Coordinates of C-alpha atoms in Angstrom, one line a residue:
X1 CA -209.0 106.3 -164.8
X2 CA -208.9 109.3 -167.0
X3 CA -209.1 109.0 -170.8
X4 CA -205.5 110.2 -171.1
X5 CA -204.4 107.5 -168.5
X6 CA -206.5 104.9 -170.5
X7 CA -204.7 105.9 -173.6
X8 CA -201.2 105.8 -172.0
X9 CA -202.0 102.4 -170.6
X10 CA -202.9 101.0 -174.1
X11 CA -200.3 102.8 -176.2
X12 CA -197.9 99.9 -176.2
X13 CA -200.3 97.7 -178.1
X14 CA -199.7 99.9 -181.1
X15 CA -195.9 99.1 -181.2
X16 CA -194.0 96.4 -183.0
X17 CA -190.4 96.7 -182.1
X18 CA -187.1 95.1 -183.1
X19 CA -184.3 94.1 -180.6
X20 CA -180.9 92.7 -180.7
X21 CA -179.7 89.1 -180.2
X22 CA -180.5 85.5 -180.4
X23 CA -182.0 85.6 -176.9
X24 CA -184.3 88.0 -175.1
X25 CA -182.4 90.2 -172.7
X26 CA -183.9 91.2 -169.3
X27 CA -184.2 94.8 -170.4
X28 CA -186.0 93.9 -173.5
X29 CA -188.4 91.5 -171.6
X30 CA -189.1 94.2 -169.1
X31 CA -189.9 96.8 -171.7
X32 CA -192.3 94.3 -173.6
X33 CA -194.0 93.6 -170.2
X34 CA -194.1 97.1 -168.5
X35 CA -195.1 99.0 -171.7
X36 CA -197.5 96.1 -172.8
X37 CA -195.9 96.2 -176.2
X38 CA -198.1 94.6 -179.0
X39 CA -195.5 92.7 -180.9
X40 CA -191.9 92.3 -182.1
X41 CA -190.3 92.0 -185.5
X42 CA -187.4 89.6 -186.1
X43 CA -184.5 90.0 -188.5
X44 CA -181.5 87.9 -189.6
X45 CA -179.6 89.1 -186.6
X46 CA -182.2 87.4 -184.4
X47 CA -181.9 84.2 -186.3
X48 CA -179.4 81.2 -186.0
X49 CA -181.6 78.1 -186.5
X50 CA -185.2 77.0 -186.2
X51 CA -184.9 75.6 -182.7
X52 CA -183.0 78.8 -181.5
X53 CA -185.7 81.2 -182.9
X54 CA -188.5 79.1 -181.7
X55 CA -187.1 79.4 -178.1
X56 CA -186.7 83.1 -178.7
X57 CA -190.2 83.6 -179.6
X58 CA -191.3 81.5 -176.6
X59 CA -189.4 84.0 -174.4
X60 CA -191.0 86.9 -176.0
X61 CA -194.5 85.5 -175.7
X62 CA -193.9 84.8 -172.0
X63 CA -193.0 88.3 -171.3
X64 CA -196.6 89.4 -172.0
X65 CA -199.7 88.6 -170.2
X66 CA -203.0 88.6 -171.8
X67 CA -203.3 88.5 -175.6
X68 CA -200.3 87.2 -177.6
X69 CA -197.6 89.2 -179.1
X70 CA -197.5 89.8 -182.9
X71 CA -194.3 87.9 -184.0
X72 CA -193.5 89.5 -187.2
X73 CA -190.9 89.0 -189.9
X74 CA -190.2 89.9 -193.5
X75 CA -190.4 86.6 -195.4
X76 CA -190.9 87.5 -198.9
X77 CA -188.4 85.0 -200.6
X78 CA -185.3 85.9 -202.8
X79 CA -183.2 88.6 -201.1
X80 CA -185.7 89.3 -198.4
X81 CA -185.8 86.1 -196.2
X82 CA -184.5 86.6 -192.7
X83 CA -184.7 83.0 -191.7
X84 CA -182.5 80.9 -194.0
X85 CA -180.6 78.1 -192.4
X86 CA -182.9 75.1 -192.2
X87 CA -185.8 76.9 -193.8
X88 CA -186.8 76.3 -197.5
X89 CA -185.2 78.8 -199.7
X90 CA -188.1 80.6 -201.2
X91 CA -187.6 82.2 -204.8
X92 CA -188.1 85.9 -205.3
X93 CA -191.5 87.3 -206.2
X94 CA -190.1 88.1 -209.5
X95 CA -189.3 84.4 -210.2
X96 CA -192.7 83.3 -208.7
X97 CA -194.4 85.8 -210.9
X98 CA -192.6 84.5 -214.0
X99 CA -194.1 81.1 -213.5
X100 CA -197.5 82.7 -214.0
X101 CA -199.2 80.0 -211.9
X102 CA -201.5 80.9 -209.2
X103 CA -201.7 77.3 -208.1
X104 CA -197.8 77.1 -207.5
X105 CA -198.0 80.5 -205.9
X106 CA -200.5 79.2 -203.5
X107 CA -198.6 76.2 -202.7
X108 CA -195.3 78.2 -202.1
X109 CA -197.3 80.5 -199.8
X110 CA -198.5 77.5 -197.9
X111 CA -194.9 76.4 -197.5
X112 CA -193.8 79.8 -196.2
X113 CA -196.6 80.1 -193.8
X114 CA -196.3 76.5 -192.5
X115 CA -192.7 77.0 -191.7
X116 CA -193.2 80.4 -190.2
X117 CA -196.0 79.1 -187.9
X118 CA -193.9 76.2 -186.8
X119 CA -191.5 78.5 -185.1
X120 CA -194.2 80.8 -183.8
X121 CA -194.4 83.5 -186.3
X122 CA -198.0 84.8 -186.8
X123 CA -197.5 87.9 -189.0
X124 CA -195.6 88.0 -192.2
X125 CA -194.9 91.4 -194.1
X126 CA -195.7 89.8 -197.4
X127 CA -196.7 89.8 -200.2
X128 CA -195.4 92.8 -202.0
X129 CA -198.4 94.2 -203.9
X130 CA -196.4 96.9 -205.7
X131 CA -196.3 96.8 -209.6
X132 CA -192.9 97.2 -211.2
X133 CA -194.0 100.1 -213.5
X134 CA -190.6 101.8 -213.4
X135 CA -187.7 99.7 -215.1
X136 CA -185.2 102.1 -213.3
X137 CA -186.6 101.0 -209.8
X138 CA -183.9 98.7 -208.7
X139 CA -185.1 98.7 -205.1
X140 CA -188.2 96.6 -205.7
X141 CA -187.7 95.0 -209.2
X142 CA -187.0 91.4 -207.9
X143 CA -189.5 91.8 -205.0
X144 CA -192.5 92.4 -207.2
X145 CA -194.6 89.8 -209.0
X146 CA -194.7 91.6 -212.3
X147 CA -195.4 94.8 -214.3
X148 CA -199.3 94.7 -214.9
X149 CA -202.0 95.1 -212.2
X150 CA -203.8 92.1 -213.4
X151 CA -200.8 89.7 -213.2
X152 CA -199.6 91.1 -209.8
X153 CA -203.3 90.9 -208.5
X154 CA -203.4 87.2 -209.4
X155 CA -200.2 86.3 -207.7
X156 CA -200.7 88.5 -204.6
X157 CA -204.3 87.0 -203.9
X158 CA -202.9 83.5 -204.2
X159 CA -200.1 84.3 -201.9
X160 CA -202.7 85.7 -199.4
X161 CA -204.9 82.8 -199.5
X162 CA -202.0 80.4 -198.7
X163 CA -201.0 82.4 -195.6
X164 CA -204.6 82.7 -194.3
X165 CA -205.3 79.0 -194.7
X166 CA -202.1 78.2 -192.7
X167 CA -203.0 80.7 -190.0
X168 CA -200.3 83.2 -190.6
X169 CA -201.6 86.7 -191.1
X170 CA -200.2 88.2 -194.4
X171 CA -199.6 92.0 -194.7
X172 CA -199.7 93.5 -198.2
X173 CA -197.3 96.3 -198.8
X174 CA -196.4 99.1 -199.7
X175 CA -199.7 101.0 -200.0
X176 CA -200.5 103.0 -202.2
X177 CA -197.8 101.5 -204.4
X178 CA -194.0 101.8 -204.4
X179 CA -193.2 100.4 -208.0
X180 CA -192.9 103.7 -209.8
X181 CA -190.2 105.3 -207.6
X182 CA -186.5 105.8 -208.3
X183 CA -184.9 105.9 -204.7
X184 CA -185.0 103.8 -201.6
X185 CA -187.1 105.1 -198.6
X186 CA -184.5 103.7 -196.1
X187 CA -182.3 106.7 -197.1
X188 CA -184.4 109.3 -198.8
X189 CA -188.0 110.2 -199.3
X190 CA -189.3 109.0 -202.8
X191 CA -191.6 111.3 -204.6
X192 CA -194.0 110.2 -207.5
X193 CA -196.6 112.2 -209.3
X194 CA -199.0 109.5 -210.3
X195 CA -202.5 110.9 -210.9
X196 CA -205.3 109.5 -208.6
X197 CA -207.2 108.1 -211.6
X198 CA -204.2 106.2 -212.7
X199 CA -203.5 104.8 -209.2
X200 CA -207.2 103.7 -209.0
X201 CA -206.9 101.8 -212.2
X202 CA -203.3 100.5 -211.7
X203 CA -201.3 100.6 -208.4
X204 CA -204.3 100.3 -206.2
X205 CA -206.0 97.2 -207.8
X206 CA -203.7 94.5 -206.3
X207 CA -204.2 96.0 -202.8
X208 CA -208.0 96.2 -203.1
X209 CA -208.2 92.6 -204.5
X210 CA -206.0 91.2 -201.7
X211 CA -208.3 92.7 -199.1
X212 CA -211.2 91.1 -200.8
X213 CA -209.3 87.9 -200.6
X214 CA -209.4 88.1 -196.7
X215 CA -206.1 89.9 -196.3
X216 CA -206.6 91.9 -193.2
X217 CA -203.2 93.9 -192.9
X218 CA -201.8 96.6 -194.9
X219 CA -198.5 98.3 -194.6
X220 CA -198.1 101.9 -195.7
X221 CA -195.4 103.4 -197.9
X222 CA -193.0 106.2 -197.1
X223 CA -193.5 107.9 -200.3
X224 CA -194.8 111.4 -201.2
X225 CA -197.4 111.9 -204.0
X226 CA -198.4 115.6 -204.2
X227 CA -201.3 114.8 -206.3
X228 CA -202.8 113.1 -203.2
X229 CA -201.2 115.1 -200.4
X230 CA -198.5 117.6 -201.1
X231 CA -197.4 117.6 -197.4
X232 CA -197.1 114.3 -196.0
X233 CA -195.9 110.8 -197.3
X234 CA -198.5 107.9 -197.3
X235 CA -197.7 106.8 -193.8
X236 CA -198.4 110.2 -192.3
X237 CA -201.2 111.2 -194.7
X238 CA -204.8 111.2 -193.6
X239 CA -205.8 112.0 -197.2
X240 CA -204.1 108.8 -198.4
X241 CA -205.1 106.4 -195.5
X242 CA -208.6 107.7 -195.1
X243 CA -209.6 108.4 -198.7
X244 CA -207.8 105.6 -200.6
X245 CA -207.8 102.9 -197.9
X246 CA -210.3 103.0 -195.2
X247 CA -213.2 104.5 -197.2
X248 CA -212.7 102.2 -200.2
X249 CA -212.9 99.0 -198.3
X250 CA -215.8 97.6 -196.3
X251 CA -213.5 95.6 -194.2
X252 CA -211.5 97.4 -191.6
X253 CA -207.9 96.3 -192.2
X254 CA -205.1 96.8 -189.6
X255 CA -203.0 99.5 -191.0
X256 CA -199.3 99.2 -190.2
X257 CA -196.5 101.8 -190.8
X258 CA -193.5 100.8 -192.5
X259 CA -190.5 101.2 -190.2
X260 CA -190.5 104.6 -188.8
X261 CA -186.7 104.8 -188.4
X262 CA -186.2 105.0 -192.1
X263 CA -184.5 108.2 -193.1
X264 CA -187.4 109.1 -195.5
X265 CA -189.4 109.8 -192.3
X266 CA -186.8 110.7 -189.6
X267 CA -184.8 113.2 -191.8
X268 CA -187.9 115.0 -193.0
X269 CA -190.4 114.8 -190.0
X270 CA -188.5 113.8 -186.9
X271 CA -189.3 110.7 -184.9
X272 CA -191.7 112.2 -182.3
X273 CA -193.9 114.2 -184.8
X274 CA -193.9 111.3 -187.4
X275 CA -195.1 108.9 -184.7
X276 CA -197.9 111.1 -183.8
X277 CA -198.8 111.9 -187.4
X278 CA -199.0 108.2 -188.3
X279 CA -201.5 107.7 -185.6
X280 CA -203.6 110.7 -186.5
X281 CA -203.4 109.7 -190.1
X282 CA -205.0 106.3 -189.3
X283 CA -202.2 103.8 -188.7
X284 CA -203.2 101.2 -186.1
X285 CA -199.6 99.9 -185.5
X286 CA -196.3 101.6 -185.7
X287 CA -193.0 99.6 -186.5
X288 CA -189.6 100.5 -185.1
X289 CA -186.5 98.4 -186.2
X290 CA -184.5 99.0 -182.9
X291 CA -185.6 98.9 -179.3
X292 CA -183.7 102.1 -178.5
X293 CA -185.9 104.1 -181.0
X294 CA -188.9 102.4 -180.0
X295 CA -188.4 103.4 -176.4
X296 CA -187.8 107.1 -177.5
X297 CA -191.0 107.0 -179.7
X298 CA -193.0 105.5 -176.8
X299 CA -191.8 108.2 -174.5
X300 CA -192.6 110.9 -177.0
X301 CA -196.1 109.7 -177.6
X302 CA -196.6 109.5 -173.8
X303 CA -195.7 113.1 -173.6
X304 CA -197.9 114.1 -176.6
X305 CA -200.8 112.6 -174.7
X306 CA -199.9 114.3 -171.5
X307 CA -199.5 117.7 -173.3
X308 CA -202.8 117.3 -175.3
X309 CA -201.0 117.1 -178.5
X310 CA -202.4 113.8 -179.4
X311 CA -206.1 112.9 -179.1
X312 CA -206.3 109.9 -176.5
X313 CA -209.4 108.6 -178.4
X314 CA -207.1 107.9 -181.4
X315 CA -205.0 105.6 -179.3
X316 CA -207.8 103.9 -177.6
X317 CA -209.7 103.2 -180.8
X318 CA -206.6 101.8 -182.5
X319 CA -205.7 99.6 -179.6
X320 CA -209.3 98.3 -179.5
X321 CA -209.0 97.6 -183.3
X322 CA -205.7 95.6 -182.8
X323 CA -207.1 93.8 -179.7
X324 CA -210.2 92.7 -181.5
X325 CA -208.2 91.4 -184.4
X326 CA -205.8 89.6 -182.1
X327 CA -208.8 88.0 -180.3
X328 CA -210.1 86.7 -183.6
X329 CA -206.9 85.4 -185.1
X330 CA -204.4 84.6 -182.5
X331 CA -206.6 83.0 -179.8
X332 CA -206.6 80.4 -178.4
X333 CA -202.8 80.7 -178.3
X334 CA -201.0 77.7 -179.1
X335 CA -197.1 77.8 -178.4
X336 CA -194.9 76.3 -181.1
X337 CA -193.7 72.8 -180.4
X338 CA -190.0 71.9 -180.8
X339 CA -190.8 68.4 -181.6
X340 CA -192.7 69.4 -184.8
X341 CA -189.8 71.4 -186.4
X342 CA -188.2 68.5 -188.2
X343 CA -191.5 67.6 -189.8
X344 CA -192.6 71.1 -190.9
X345 CA -189.5 72.9 -191.9
X346 CA -187.1 72.4 -194.8
X347 CA -188.7 69.0 -195.9
X348 CA -188.1 67.4 -199.3
X349 CA -191.8 67.8 -200.2
X350 CA -191.3 71.6 -200.1
X351 CA -188.1 71.3 -202.3
X352 CA -190.1 69.4 -205.0
X353 CA -192.5 72.4 -205.2
X354 CA -189.7 74.8 -205.7
X355 CA -188.2 72.7 -208.3
X356 CA -191.6 72.5 -210.0
X357 CA -191.7 76.3 -209.9
X358 CA -188.3 76.5 -211.6
X359 CA -189.4 74.1 -214.3
X360 CA -192.6 76.2 -214.9
X361 CA -190.5 79.4 -215.1
X362 CA -188.3 77.8 -217.8
X363 CA -191.3 76.6 -219.7
X364 CA -192.8 80.2 -219.6
X365 CA -189.6 81.8 -220.6
X366 CA -189.2 79.4 -223.6
X367 CA -192.4 81.0 -225.0
X368 CA -191.0 84.4 -225.2

């Protein structure tokens, strides 16, 4: 098999895709199997109740032979919690941060990860490691743990530890920091002009500390910082990913793009070019919210390989990195057990921890 054929055969491992519905359709199952897709991301539209999503995840895992799929979700708490009915309602990062208690943050993280693992989720795009440095940033304000690098670092590392202990991989986001922006990258491309020395001493600290606390996954931001790279946002920027992330950390984290369907990317760079650029920049995994777009990106990258526009070695190396990490974290694979849902999800013990957090927030607020 040629190097190009090797890369084409391994390309799907670099994809995490969304899809429609409470059940896995035959078409989606076939795509996961035939393209050897690496993982799926679930949204509120995929969720009705714990038993239903457990069965959905079982169906997804059965579509893939070999190493398990990543089963990913955005489960931050507050307004970003895809699974609600039956699950413990997790407070926002802003609320958790106000309690100023790493111990409670760790306990809440364990609750989150325990419930997710019970239904079969193994990758959570959480915690948000951004610092809310811009009061006019209403996109991330309630999703961040605070306004200083030390406070955010303290909360983020506690959140990371709870997930790791409960065997759900946390993914810190949005590197190199989204807290100083004014606009939402779902719709437009945010731009910041934060100097690198300021980034090193402020925005990047929570990310670096989380990586030293055994966080192994980082999600990139669709933001343009001309002081780092005048041409490309972080997700597509070699200068950002190589210089600020890979070379600054002894560990070799799995680098995951934010959703490449966001208009910040598609309106400025196009789907095909952006997908190729993200891999060339150093992303190991690409996220696509919808299956239709994922299929287009997959076909475009196959063509890029065939036309010698994408170095097959990049694909092969990234796939090896992802498979090695899966082997160390997802094996041996243990399917979720329906019989355990009632003892691990939404139990009273968890609610008491949430109440304790609310009490601590009131106590902290009374000191102001």
